[in-house]
Structures are given as C-alpha cells and as structure tokens.
PDB file of C-alpha atoms in Angstrom:
ATOM      1  CA  SER T 156      15.195  21.332 -92.473  1.00  0.00           C
ATOM      2  CA  LYS T 157      12.633  18.486 -92.947  1.00  0.00           C
ATOM      3  CA  MET T 158      13.495  15.891 -90.250  1.00  0.00           C
ATOM      4  CA  MET T 159      14.217  12.163 -91.801  1.00  0.00           C
ATOM      5  CA  VAL T 160      13.600   9.392 -89.565  1.00  0.00           C
ATOM      6  CA  HIS T 161      15.563   6.025 -89.379  1.00  0.00           C
ATOM      7  CA  ARG T 162      17.347   3.915 -87.259  1.00  0.00           C
ATOM      8  CA  VAL T 163      21.183   3.709 -86.662  1.00  0.00           C
ATOM      9  CA  LYS T 164      23.351   1.300 -84.423  1.00  0.00           C
ATOM     10  CA  VAL T 165      24.803   2.310 -81.337  1.00  0.00           C
ATOM     11  CA  ASN T 166      26.782  -0.037 -79.476  1.00  0.00           C
ATOM     12  CA  GLY T 167      25.374  -2.871 -81.428  1.00  0.00           C
ATOM     13  CA  SER T 168      21.708  -1.907 -80.496  1.00  0.00           C
ATOM     14  CA  GLU T 169      18.962  -0.637 -82.478  1.00  0.00           C
ATOM     15  CA  LYS T 170      18.157   3.537 -82.101  1.00  0.00           C
ATOM     16  CA  TRP T 171      15.821   5.357 -83.770  1.00  0.00           C
ATOM     17  CA  VAL T 172      16.568   8.802 -84.667  1.00  0.00           C
ATOM     18  CA  GLY T 173      15.648  11.910 -86.908  1.00  0.00           C
ATOM     19  CA  PHE T 174      18.455  13.339 -88.760  1.00  0.00           C
ATOM     20  CA  ILE T 175      18.009  17.013 -89.204  1.00  0.00           C
ATOM     21  CA  GLY T 176      19.998  20.295 -90.708  1.00  0.00           C
ATOM     22  CA  GLY T 177      19.814  23.209 -89.149  1.00  0.00           C
ATOM     23  CA  GLY T 178      17.622  25.399 -90.890  1.00  0.00           C
ATOM     24  CA  ASN T 179      17.773  28.444 -93.454  1.00  0.00           C
ATOM     25  CA  ASN T 180      19.968  31.384 -92.638  1.00  0.00           C
ATOM     26  CA  MET T 181      20.642  33.688 -95.568  1.00  0.00           C
ATOM     27  CA  SER T 182      24.180  34.911 -93.869  1.00  0.00           C
ATOM     28  CA  SER T 183      27.433  32.957 -94.950  1.00  0.00           C
ATOM     29  CA  CYS T 184      30.076  32.502 -91.927  1.00  0.00           C
ATOM     30  CA  ALA T 185      33.340  32.725 -92.911  1.00  0.00           C
ATOM     31  CA  VAL T 186      34.628  34.544 -90.020  1.00  0.00           C
ATOM     32  CA  ALA T 187      34.759  33.488 -86.196  1.00  0.00           C
ATOM     33  CA  GLY T 188      31.951  35.272 -84.303  1.00  0.00           C
ATOM     34  CA  CYS T 189      29.576  35.363 -87.159  1.00  0.00           C
ATOM     35  CA  ASP T 190      25.949  34.217 -86.988  1.00  0.00           C
ATOM     36  CA  LEU T 191      26.060  30.379 -86.583  1.00  0.00           C
ATOM     37  CA  ARG T 192      22.349  29.811 -86.688  1.00  0.00           C
ATOM     38  CA  GLY T 193      21.720  27.139 -89.475  1.00  0.00           C
ATOM     39  CA  LYS T 194      25.164  26.132 -90.055  1.00  0.00           C
ATOM     40  CA  GLY T 195      24.810  22.774 -88.335  1.00  0.00           C
ATOM     41  CA  PHE T 196      23.588  19.087 -88.946  1.00  0.00           C
ATOM     42  CA  PHE T 197      21.929  17.100 -86.020  1.00  0.00           C
ATOM     43  CA  VAL T 198      20.889  13.498 -84.887  1.00  0.00           C
ATOM     44  CA  VAL T 199      18.162  13.758 -82.579  1.00  0.00           C
ATOM     45  CA  SER T 200      17.037  10.591 -80.323  1.00  0.00           C
ATOM     46  CA  LEU T 201      13.167   9.781 -80.923  1.00  0.00           C
ATOM     47  CA  THR T 202      13.103   8.530 -77.071  1.00  0.00           C
ATOM     48  CA  ASP T 203      13.431  11.658 -75.404  1.00  0.00           C
ATOM     49  CA  GLY T 204      14.900  14.359 -78.192  1.00  0.00           C
ATOM     50  CA  SER T 205      18.382  14.443 -76.779  1.00  0.00           C
ATOM     51  CA  VAL T 206      20.999  15.449 -79.329  1.00  0.00           C
ATOM     52  CA  LEU T 207      22.801  12.273 -79.803  1.00  0.00           C
ATOM     53  CA  TRP T 208      25.363  13.634 -82.094  1.00  0.00           C
ATOM     54  CA  SER T 209      26.149  16.942 -84.220  1.00  0.00           C
ATOM     55  CA  TYR T 210      28.259  18.247 -86.756  1.00  0.00           C
ATOM     56  CA  THR T 211      28.496  22.308 -86.703  1.00  0.00           C
ATOM     57  CA  LYS T 212      31.028  24.852 -87.820  1.00  0.00           C
ATOM     58  CA  ALA T 213      32.905  24.107 -84.517  1.00  0.00           C
ATOM     59  CA  ASP T 214      33.927  20.526 -85.576  1.00  0.00           C
ATOM     60  CA  ASN T 215      34.589  21.809 -89.516  1.00  0.00           C
ATOM     61  CA  SER T 216      35.609  25.852 -90.149  1.00  0.00           C
ATOM     62  CA  ASN T 217      34.152  24.999 -93.958  1.00  0.00           C
ATOM     63  CA  MET T 218      30.567  25.095 -92.791  1.00  0.00           C
ATOM     64  CA  GLY T 219      29.850  28.403 -93.172  1.00  0.00           C
ATOM     65  CA  TYR T 220      26.644  28.541 -94.672  1.00  0.00           C
ATOM     66  CA  ALA T 221      23.111  26.845 -93.379  1.00  0.00           C
ATOM     67  CA  LEU T 222      21.651  23.927 -94.068  1.00  0.00           C
ATOM     68  CA  PRO T 223      18.067  23.998 -95.084  1.00  0.00           C
ATOM     69  CA  ALA T 224      17.667  21.058 -97.150  1.00  0.00           C
ATOM     70  CA  ALA T 225      16.712  17.754 -96.118  1.00  0.00           C
ATOM     71  CA  ALA T 226      19.020  14.875 -95.856  1.00  0.00           C
ATOM     72  CA  ALA T 227      19.299  11.901 -98.014  1.00  0.00           C
ATOM     73  CA  VAL T 228      19.817   8.688 -95.376  1.00  0.00           C
ATOM     74  CA  VAL T 229      21.203   5.646 -97.060  1.00  0.00           C
ATOM     75  CA  ASP T 230      21.706   1.766 -95.562  1.00  0.00           C
ATOM     76  CA  SER T 231      24.643   1.433 -98.022  1.00  0.00           C
ATOM     77  CA  ASP T 232      25.386  -2.204 -96.800  1.00  0.00           C
ATOM     78  CA  ASN T 233      21.831  -3.146 -96.739  1.00  0.00           C
ATOM     79  CA  ASP T 234      22.015  -3.961 -92.817  1.00  0.00           C
ATOM     80  CA  GLY T 235      18.754  -2.175 -92.373  1.00  0.00           C
ATOM     81  CA  PHE T 236      20.395   0.434 -90.630  1.00  0.00           C
ATOM     82  CA  VAL T 237      21.716   3.939 -91.602  1.00  0.00           C
ATOM     83  CA  ASP T 238      25.370   4.579 -92.128  1.00  0.00           C
ATOM     84  CA  ILE T 239      25.707   7.438 -94.270  1.00  0.00           C
ATOM     85  CA  ALA T 240      23.864  10.777 -95.074  1.00  0.00           C
ATOM     86  CA  TYR T 241      24.355  13.243 -97.492  1.00  0.00           C
ATOM     87  CA  ILE T 242      22.917  17.101 -97.253  1.00  0.00           C
ATOM     88  CA  GLY T 243      23.457  20.312 -98.952  1.00  0.00           C
ATOM     89  CA  ASP T 244      23.886  24.028 -97.493  1.00  0.00           C
ATOM     90  CA  LEU T 245      23.225  27.446 -99.236  1.00  0.00           C
ATOM     91  CA  GLY T 246      26.825  27.762-100.400  1.00  0.00           C
ATOM     92  CA  GLY T 247      26.497  24.845-102.862  1.00  0.00           C
ATOM     93  CA  ASN T 248      28.719  22.162-100.832  1.00  0.00           C
ATOM     94  CA  ILE T 249      27.589  18.989-100.245  1.00  0.00           C
ATOM     95  CA  TRP T 250      28.404  17.196 -96.753  1.00  0.00           C
ATOM     96  CA  ARG T 251      28.692  13.734 -96.097  1.00  0.00           C
ATOM     97  CA  MET T 252      27.822  12.277 -92.528  1.00  0.00           C
ATOM     98  CA  LYS T 253      29.001   8.514 -91.630  1.00  0.00           C
ATOM     99  CA  PHE T 254      27.384   6.626 -89.042  1.00  0.00           C
ATOM    100  CA  CYS T 255      27.920   2.766 -87.700  1.00  0.00           C
ATOM    101  CA  SER T 256      28.219   0.110 -90.590  1.00  0.00           C
ATOM    102  CA  ALA T 257      27.390  -3.623 -89.971  1.00  0.00           C
ATOM    103  CA  ALA T 258      31.225  -3.970 -90.924  1.00  0.00           C
ATOM    104  CA  ASP T 259      32.278  -1.689 -87.563  1.00  0.00           C
ATOM    105  CA  GLY T 260      30.928  -3.699 -85.069  1.00  0.00           C
ATOM    106  CA  SER T 261      29.141  -3.459 -81.753  1.00  0.00           C
ATOM    107  CA  SER T 262      32.052  -1.388 -80.688  1.00  0.00           C
ATOM    108  CA  CYS T 263      30.924   1.622 -83.143  1.00  0.00           C
ATOM    109  CA  ALA T 264      29.245   4.464 -81.032  1.00  0.00           C
ATOM    110  CA  THR T 265      28.358   8.056 -81.882  1.00  0.00           C
ATOM    111  CA  GLY T 266      32.091   8.960 -80.841  1.00  0.00           C
ATOM    112  CA  ASN T 267      32.867   6.850 -84.251  1.00  0.00           C
ATOM    113  CA  TRP T 268      30.450   8.939 -86.462  1.00  0.00           C
ATOM    114  CA  SER T 269      32.225  11.618 -88.963  1.00  0.00           C
ATOM    115  CA  GLY T 270      31.603  14.122 -91.104  1.00  0.00           C
ATOM    116  CA  SER T 271      33.291  15.412 -94.242  1.00  0.00           C
ATOM    117  CA  LEU T 272      32.362  17.224 -97.481  1.00  0.00           C
ATOM    118  CA  LEU T 273      31.730  15.507-100.566  1.00  0.00           C
ATOM    119  CA  PHE T 274      31.655  18.301-102.258  1.00  0.00           C
ATOM    120  CA  ALA T 275      33.036  21.478-102.256  1.00  0.00           C
ATOM    121  CA  ARG T 276      31.462  25.047-103.476  1.00  0.00           C
ATOM    122  CA  GLU T 277      33.078  27.137-106.051  1.00  0.00           C
ATOM    123  CA  ALA T 278      32.799  30.642-106.746  1.00  0.00           C
ATOM    124  CA  GLY T 279      28.995  31.398-108.253  1.00  0.00           C
ATOM    125  CA  ILE T 280      27.721  28.121-107.319  1.00  0.00           C
ATOM    126  CA  GLY T 281      23.912  27.695-106.844  1.00  0.00           C
ATOM    127  CA  ALA T 282      22.579  26.698-103.678  1.00  0.00           C
ATOM    128  CA  VAL T 283      20.820  23.692-102.366  1.00  0.00           C
ATOM    129  CA  TYR T 284      17.643  23.637-101.034  1.00  0.00           C
ATOM    130  CA  ASP T 285      16.735  20.087-101.389  1.00  0.00           C
ATOM    131  CA  ALA T 286      17.648  16.558-100.440  1.00  0.00           C
ATOM    132  CA  PRO T 287      20.103  14.549-103.045  1.00  0.00           C
ATOM    133  CA  ALA T 288      18.920  11.438-104.570  1.00  0.00           C
ATOM    134  CA  VAL T 289      21.223   8.439-103.888  1.00  0.00           C
ATOM    135  CA  ALA T 290      21.579   5.313-106.122  1.00  0.00           C
ATOM    136  CA  LYS T 291      24.107   2.184-106.571  1.00  0.00           C
ATOM    137  CA  ASP T 292      25.707   1.247-109.761  1.00  0.00           C
ATOM    138  CA  ALA T 293      26.447  -2.392-110.692  1.00  0.00           C
ATOM    139  CA  SER T 294      29.647  -2.495-108.623  1.00  0.00           C
ATOM    140  CA  GLY T 295      27.886  -1.219-105.886  1.00  0.00           C
ATOM    141  CA  ASN T 296      29.107   2.303-105.792  1.00  0.00           C
ATOM    142  CA  VAL T 297      27.181   4.815-104.241  1.00  0.00           C
ATOM    143  CA  TRP T 298      26.099   7.962-106.590  1.00  0.00           C
ATOM    144  CA  VAL T 299      24.785  11.301-105.055  1.00  0.00           C
ATOM    145  CA  TYR T 300      22.355  13.319-107.377  1.00  0.00           C
ATOM    146  CA  TRP T 301      21.475  17.153-107.114  1.00  0.00           C
ATOM    147  CA  GLY T 302      20.860  20.191-108.405  1.00  0.00           C
ATOM    148  CA  THR T 303      21.481  23.886-107.814  1.00  0.00           C
ATOM    149  CA  GLY T 304      18.959  27.017-107.792  1.00  0.00           C
ATOM    150  CA  ASP T 305      17.791  29.639-105.528  1.00  0.00           C
ATOM    151  CA  LYS T 306      14.215  28.313-103.921  1.00  0.00           C
ATOM    152  CA  ALA T 307      13.850  31.739-102.033  1.00  0.00           C
ATOM    153  CA  GLU T 308      14.310  33.577-105.529  1.00  0.00           C
ATOM    154  CA  PRO T 309      12.816  31.645-108.329  1.00  0.00           C
ATOM    155  CA  ILE T 310      11.947  34.521-111.038  1.00  0.00           C
ATOM    156  CA  VAL T 311      15.681  36.203-110.437  1.00  0.00           C
ATOM    157  CA  VAL T 312      18.033  36.000-113.360  1.00  0.00           C
ATOM    158  CA  THR T 313      21.500  36.614-112.239  1.00  0.00           C
ATOM    159  CA  PRO T 314      23.882  37.830-114.623  1.00  0.00           C
ATOM    160  CA  GLY T 315      26.979  35.522-115.715  1.00  0.00           C
ATOM    161  CA  HIS T 316      25.127  32.966-113.137  1.00  0.00           C
ATOM    162  CA  THR T 317      25.096  29.204-114.014  1.00  0.00           C
ATOM    163  CA  ASP T 318      23.176  26.781-112.243  1.00  0.00           C
ATOM    164  CA  ARG T 319      23.852  22.946-112.454  1.00  0.00           C
ATOM    165  CA  PHE T 320      22.627  19.457-112.217  1.00  0.00           C
ATOM    166  CA  TYR T 321      25.305  17.106-110.641  1.00  0.00           C
ATOM    167  CA  ALA T 322      26.054  13.493-110.330  1.00  0.00           C
ATOM    168  CA  VAL T 323      29.115  12.238-107.957  1.00  0.00           C
ATOM    169  CA  LYS T 324      30.461   8.873-107.433  1.00  0.00           C
ATOM    170  CA  ASP T 325      31.396   8.380-103.890  1.00  0.00           C
ATOM    171  CA  ALA T 326      33.144   4.858-104.409  1.00  0.00           C
ATOM    172  CA  THR T 327      35.262   5.324-101.272  1.00  0.00           C
ATOM    173  CA  LYS T 328      33.042   7.259 -99.321  1.00  0.00           C
ATOM    174  CA  THR T 329      36.265   9.505 -98.454  1.00  0.00           C
ATOM    175  CA  GLY T 330      37.478  12.481 -99.994  1.00  0.00           C
ATOM    176  CA  THR T 331      36.434  15.825-100.819  1.00  0.00           C
ATOM    177  CA  TYR T 332      35.345  16.235-105.151  1.00  0.00           C
ATOM    178  CA  GLN T 333      35.222  19.834-107.314  1.00  0.00           C
ATOM    179  CA  ARG T 334      33.768  20.603-110.081  1.00  0.00           C
ATOM    180  CA  SER T 335      37.257  19.685-112.306  1.00  0.00           C
ATOM    181  CA  ASP T 336      37.072  16.633-110.721  1.00  0.00           C
ATOM    182  CA  LEU T 337      33.488  16.022-112.568  1.00  0.00           C
ATOM    183  CA  GLU T 338      33.291  15.650-116.774  1.00  0.00           C
ATOM    184  CA  ASP T 339      30.961  18.599-118.525  1.00  0.00           C
ATOM    185  CA  ILE T 340      28.634  16.431-120.618  1.00  0.00           C
ATOM    186  CA  SER T 341      26.159  19.260-121.558  1.00  0.00           C
ATOM    187  CA  SER T 342      26.190  18.645-124.717  1.00  0.00           C
ATOM    188  CA  THR T 343      27.537  14.710-124.334  1.00  0.00           C
ATOM    189  CA  THR T 344      27.354  11.819-122.410  1.00  0.00           C
ATOM    190  CA  TYR T 345      29.659  10.332-119.765  1.00  0.00           C
ATOM    191  CA  THR T 346      31.602   7.025-119.883  1.00  0.00           C
ATOM    192  CA  ASP T 347      32.721   5.946-116.447  1.00  0.00           C
ATOM    193  CA  ASN T 348      36.675   6.057-115.871  1.00  0.00           C
ATOM    194  CA  ALA T 349      39.442   6.734-113.008  1.00  0.00           C
ATOM    195  CA  SER T 350      40.145   9.899-113.875  1.00  0.00           C
ATOM    196  CA  LYS T 351      36.947  11.400-113.521  1.00  0.00           C
ATOM    197  CA  ARG T 352      34.377  10.867-110.423  1.00  0.00           C
ATOM    198  CA  GLY T 353      31.050  11.786-112.333  1.00  0.00           C
ATOM    199  CA  TRP T 354      29.583  14.627-114.283  1.00  0.00           C
ATOM    200  CA  TYR T 355      27.593  17.564-114.310  1.00  0.00           C
ATOM    201  CA  ILE T 356      24.970  19.429-116.804  1.00  0.00           C
ATOM    202  CA  ASN T 357      25.029  22.942-117.187  1.00  0.00           C
ATOM    203  CA  MET T 358      21.543  24.573-117.153  1.00  0.00           C
ATOM    204  CA  THR T 359      21.257  26.720-120.688  1.00  0.00           C
ATOM    205  CA  GLY T 360      17.772  28.752-120.081  1.00  0.00           C
ATOM    206  CA  ALA T 361      18.487  32.177-118.763  1.00  0.00           C
ATOM    207  CA  GLY T 362      18.107  31.581-115.192  1.00  0.00           C
ATOM    208  CA  GLU T 363      17.389  28.136-115.364  1.00  0.00           C
ATOM    209  CA  LYS T 364      17.605  26.389-112.119  1.00  0.00           C
ATOM    210  CA  CYS T 365      16.693  23.429-109.845  1.00  0.00           C
ATOM    211  CA  LEU T 366      13.842  23.774-107.328  1.00  0.00           C
ATOM    212  CA  SER T 367      13.009  20.198-105.889  1.00  0.00           C
ATOM    213  CA  GLU T 368      15.016  16.927-105.666  1.00  0.00           C
ATOM    214  CA  ALA T 369      15.378  14.602-108.467  1.00  0.00           C
ATOM    215  CA  SER T 370      14.269  11.176-108.511  1.00  0.00           C
ATOM    216  CA  VAL T 371      16.338   7.679-109.405  1.00  0.00           C
ATOM    217  CA  PHE T 372      14.107   5.158-110.918  1.00  0.00           C
ATOM    218  CA  ALA T 373      15.351   2.050-113.081  1.00  0.00           C
ATOM    219  CA  GLY T 374      18.116   3.294-114.068  1.00  0.00           C
ATOM    220  CA  ILE T 375      17.558   6.987-115.072  1.00  0.00           C
ATOM    221  CA  VAL T 376      17.486  10.438-113.199  1.00  0.00           C
ATOM    222  CA  TYR T 377      14.507  12.564-113.400  1.00  0.00           C
ATOM    223  CA  PHE T 378      14.623  16.262-112.146  1.00  0.00           C
ATOM    224  CA  THR T 379      12.677  19.643-113.142  1.00  0.00           C
ATOM    225  CA  THR T 380      14.007  22.826-114.023  1.00  0.00           C
ATOM    226  CA  TYR T 381      12.155  25.999-113.763  1.00  0.00           C
ATOM    227  CA  THR T 382      13.472  29.184-116.293  1.00  0.00           C
ATOM    228  CA  PRO T 383      11.954  32.730-115.449  1.00  0.00           C
ATOM    229  CA  ALA T 384      10.208  34.714-117.805  1.00  0.00           C
ATOM    230  CA  GLY T 385      12.240  37.471-117.420  1.00  0.00           C
ATOM    231  CA  SER T 386      11.749  41.390-116.492  1.00  0.00           C
ATOM    232  CA  GLY T 387       8.637  42.949-116.336  1.00  0.00           C
ATOM    233  CA  GLY T 388       4.968  41.863-115.919  1.00  0.00           C
ATOM    234  CA  ASP T 389       3.482  40.581-112.870  1.00  0.00           C
ATOM    235  CA  PRO T 390       5.019  38.726-110.622  1.00  0.00           C
ATOM    236  CA  CYS T 391       1.610  36.888-109.337  1.00  0.00           C
ATOM    237  CA  ASN T 392       0.866  35.848-112.892  1.00  0.00           C
ATOM    238  CA  GLN T 393       1.960  32.440-114.105  1.00  0.00           C
ATOM    239  CA  ALA T 394       5.199  32.799-116.211  1.00  0.00           C
ATOM    240  CA  GLY T 395       8.366  31.002-117.075  1.00  0.00           C
ATOM    241  CA  THR T 396       9.232  27.515-118.282  1.00  0.00           C
ATOM    242  CA  ALA T 397       8.808  24.136-116.615  1.00  0.00           C
ATOM    243  CA  LYS T 398      10.924  21.141-117.910  1.00  0.00           C
ATOM    244  CA  LEU T 399      11.370  17.646-117.065  1.00  0.00           C
ATOM    245  CA  TYR T 400      14.452  16.183-117.586  1.00  0.00           C
ATOM    246  CA  ALA T 401      14.966  12.435-117.700  1.00  0.00           C
ATOM    247  CA  VAL T 402      18.829  10.997-117.986  1.00  0.00           C
ATOM    248  CA  SER T 403      20.555   7.425-117.386  1.00  0.00           C
ATOM    249  CA  PHE T 404      21.836   7.757-114.355  1.00  0.00           C
ATOM    250  CA  ILE T 405      25.549   6.835-114.970  1.00  0.00           C
ATOM    251  CA  GLU T 406      26.161   7.989-118.718  1.00  0.00           C
ATOM    252  CA  GLY T 407      23.628  11.227-118.241  1.00  0.00           C
ATOM    253  CA  ALA T 408      22.233  10.113-121.767  1.00  0.00           C
ATOM    254  CA  GLY T 409      18.680  11.455-122.755  1.00  0.00           C
ATOM    255  CA  SER T 410      16.076   8.939-121.734  1.00  0.00           C
ATOM    256  CA  LEU T 411      13.089  10.650-123.428  1.00  0.00           C
ATOM    257  CA  THR T 412      11.426  10.177-127.054  1.00  0.00           C
ATOM    258  CA  ASN T 413      14.305  10.277-129.574  1.00  0.00           C
ATOM    259  CA  SER T 414      16.650   9.865-126.812  1.00  0.00           C
ATOM    260  CA  ALA T 415      15.926  13.458-125.774  1.00  0.00           C
ATOM    261  CA  ARG T 416      17.018  14.757-121.859  1.00  0.00           C
ATOM    262  CA  THR T 417      14.512  17.499-121.776  1.00  0.00           C
ATOM    263  CA  MET T 418      10.776  17.916-122.277  1.00  0.00           C
ATOM    264  CA  THR T 419       8.799  21.505-121.655  1.00  0.00           C
ATOM    265  CA  LEU T 420       6.217  20.826-119.470  1.00  0.00           C
ATOM    266  CA  GLY T 421       4.200  24.124-119.740  1.00  0.00           C
ATOM    267  CA  VAL T 422       4.124  27.680-117.924  1.00  0.00           C
ATOM    268  CA  GLY T 423       4.774  27.809-114.404  1.00  0.00           C
ATOM    269  CA  ILE T 424       6.804  26.563-111.636  1.00  0.00           C
ATOM    270  CA  PRO T 425       7.109  22.264-111.737  1.00  0.00           C
ATOM    271  CA  THR T 426       7.347  20.148-108.519  1.00  0.00           C
ATOM    272  CA  ALA T 427       9.552  17.118-108.080  1.00  0.00           C
ATOM    273  CA  PRO T 428       8.908  14.345-110.426  1.00  0.00           C
ATOM    274  CA  VAL T 429       6.660  11.912-108.496  1.00  0.00           C
ATOM    275  CA  LEU T 430       6.915   7.960-109.765  1.00  0.00           C
ATOM    276  CA  SER T 431       4.298   5.720-108.945  1.00  0.00           C
ATOM    277  CA  ILE T 432       4.288   1.808-109.765  1.00  0.00           C
ATOM    278  CA  ASN T 433       0.937   0.949-112.144  1.00  0.00           C
ATOM    279  CA  PRO T 434      -0.340  -2.094-111.077  1.00  0.00           C
ATOM    280  CA  HIS T 435      -1.845  -2.751-114.555  1.00  0.00           C
ATOM    281  CA  GLY T 436       1.222  -2.177-116.700  1.00  0.00           C
ATOM    282  CA  ASN T 437       5.327  -2.722-116.399  1.00  0.00           C
ATOM    283  CA  THR T 438       6.516   1.054-116.614  1.00  0.00           C
ATOM    284  CA  PRO T 439       5.685   3.514-113.904  1.00  0.00           C
ATOM    285  CA  ASP T 440       3.604   6.478-113.940  1.00  0.00           C
ATOM    286  CA  LEU T 441       5.545  10.188-113.572  1.00  0.00           C
ATOM    287  CA  TYR T 442       3.563  13.270-111.969  1.00  0.00           C
ATOM    288  CA  VAL T 443       4.671  16.636-112.156  1.00  0.00           C
ATOM    289  CA  THR T 444       2.557  19.706-110.742  1.00  0.00           C
ATOM    290  CA  VAL T 445       2.678  22.952-112.440  1.00  0.00           C
ATOM    291  CA  SER T 446       1.911  25.655-110.517  1.00  0.00           C
ATOM    292  CA  GLY T 447      -0.704  28.385-111.543  1.00  0.00           C
ATOM    293  CA  GLY T 448      -0.757  32.517-110.866  1.00  0.00           C
ATOM    294  CA  ALA T 449      -1.108  33.835-107.410  1.00  0.00           C
ATOM    295  CA  GLY T 450      -1.352  30.199-106.104  1.00  0.00           C
ATOM    296  CA  THR T 451      -4.378  28.896-108.323  1.00  0.00           C
ATOM    297  CA  GLY T 452      -4.722  26.869-111.368  1.00  0.00           C
ATOM    298  CA  ALA T 453      -2.202  24.350-110.664  1.00  0.00           C
ATOM    299  CA  THR T 454      -2.296  21.758-113.541  1.00  0.00           C
ATOM    300  CA  THR T 455      -0.963  17.718-112.523  1.00  0.00           C
ATOM    301  CA  MET T 456       0.553  15.857-115.552  1.00  0.00           C
ATOM    302  CA  ARG T 457       0.890  12.420-116.020  1.00  0.00           C
ATOM    303  CA  ALA T 458       3.689  10.851-117.873  1.00  0.00           C
TER     304      ALA T 458
END
C-alpha cells in the first residue's frame, strides 16, 4: 500500500503521520489462525516510525482480505487535519477510519479513533486495488467513488463475473451499506433520495474492469476501464480496449459529447485520468496514457 502523508490532531496537537494499508496477500481469512498478513490499516508517526494506531482483523473479524490499495485521506470539516480515511480490500469491501475532528475538542486522542465498514462485499464482487475518490455535494455530504477489477490478472475474463463502479453517500459517517442500498443506473441516472445511499454502474464489456483510481473535478467523475481482447494471441502484444468514463458525480449522467458516458481511447490498458488546469483556458486538460505491447509503444492522449 502506498503511504499517504498528512497531519492529524492528537490531544489538540498537530501530529504528522503516514496512513498505510497492510499490503497485498491473495489468501482470504475467514477463520482463526489463517494468514493475517496484509489484513490491517496502520497510522505511523513520521517522527520515529512507531505505529500510533492500527485496525486489523483482531479489531474486526470481517477484515478477512488484504488491503493493498492506498487510502483516501479526507479533511471533512476543513480544519486542516485529516479526520477520516477510506480504503478498499481484495474482497471488495471499503473501510472507513475515523480520527479526531474539530468538533471532538482537545481531549480527543488515538484511543478515540475508530474503524468500521462503509461498504460490505458480496459474493463475486471484484477486488479494490486503488484509492477511492472523495467529494462533497452541495449539502456537505461526503461521497466516495471506486471501481473494482483484478489488477493482478487484467487480461482474465471470469464467466459470470461483473465488475462495477460505485458511488456511496456517507452522509452520517456511520453505518454499513451494500449493493442493495444503491441504485443500479447502468442504463439510467440517479436522483438523490432518502431510500438509497448512492448508485453503481455495471461494466458491460466481457471482463471489463477498473484498473486505476477515479478523479472527481468540477462535479464530474472520471475513470478508465480495460476490456481484455479474449483468449488466444500473444499476451505480450498490445490488445484489449481502453475506455474513458465521465459522469456527473451525483446523478451519474453522461458528461461527454452528446451526453455520452464513455469514449474509446484505443488499444491497451489505460492509466488513471490526470486533470490539469490550463492557464490559457477555463476548462481543464485530461490526460490518459494507454499501454503498448511488451511494455513499449505507450501513447498519451489529451482530451
């Protein structure tokens, strides 16, 4: 897991820390005495390297999958200190870690920090290898966005398996949600309501999957997917289809030309979309690099 660096409040004082997941371990852990490596989240002091706080399977028996993804660290109350983090695991769960907020006051310390499930996995759900993206809506509610896909086996097509892109409104920063709490907007759009906690989009291509993190900018969620070419052929050759998705971050409506959700970028595996403010215009530039064959011939595109 890539360490994310920021500062937190401990007993009212600033503390610079690193947030890091346990790492990659393909074995799941549904029973006692199993392989515990990778199944934990840690907050490390940058002063001396000590672990200030951790949340592992010993704290929550549902943490049966490793956490190789980077965490999304969030200052939800805009006081300059991280008070919440979201991180995915190989089982398709998304975990929520809570730290001291401004409202907690100077008595809040590491003993008050907590972990819980934001989103609980379901049978056949894809792995989460990348950090979620996080944004706020006009009412100040936190939204969390992520896609699933087996980054360890990007060209594999698993029969009957569907990867998805999710958007969950974590309005209360408590509670655990499942796919049944979300609205399927694969062929429609979402209207925010009290009965649902967000939405999801099914990947429709055979083996189509998310292999990088999403980006949220100016009310639009951007993410890329890869659809394998199928069986046969040289696995070192450039193959498969790269796509860019752009949808409004609440409704999930298409935000590309003619209200389309997707555009095809070419052949190969795409990187995460990178957005850059152009000093000579009012709209951002978006860059995606698509891989070549055998590690050569990569192409970077600007949209």
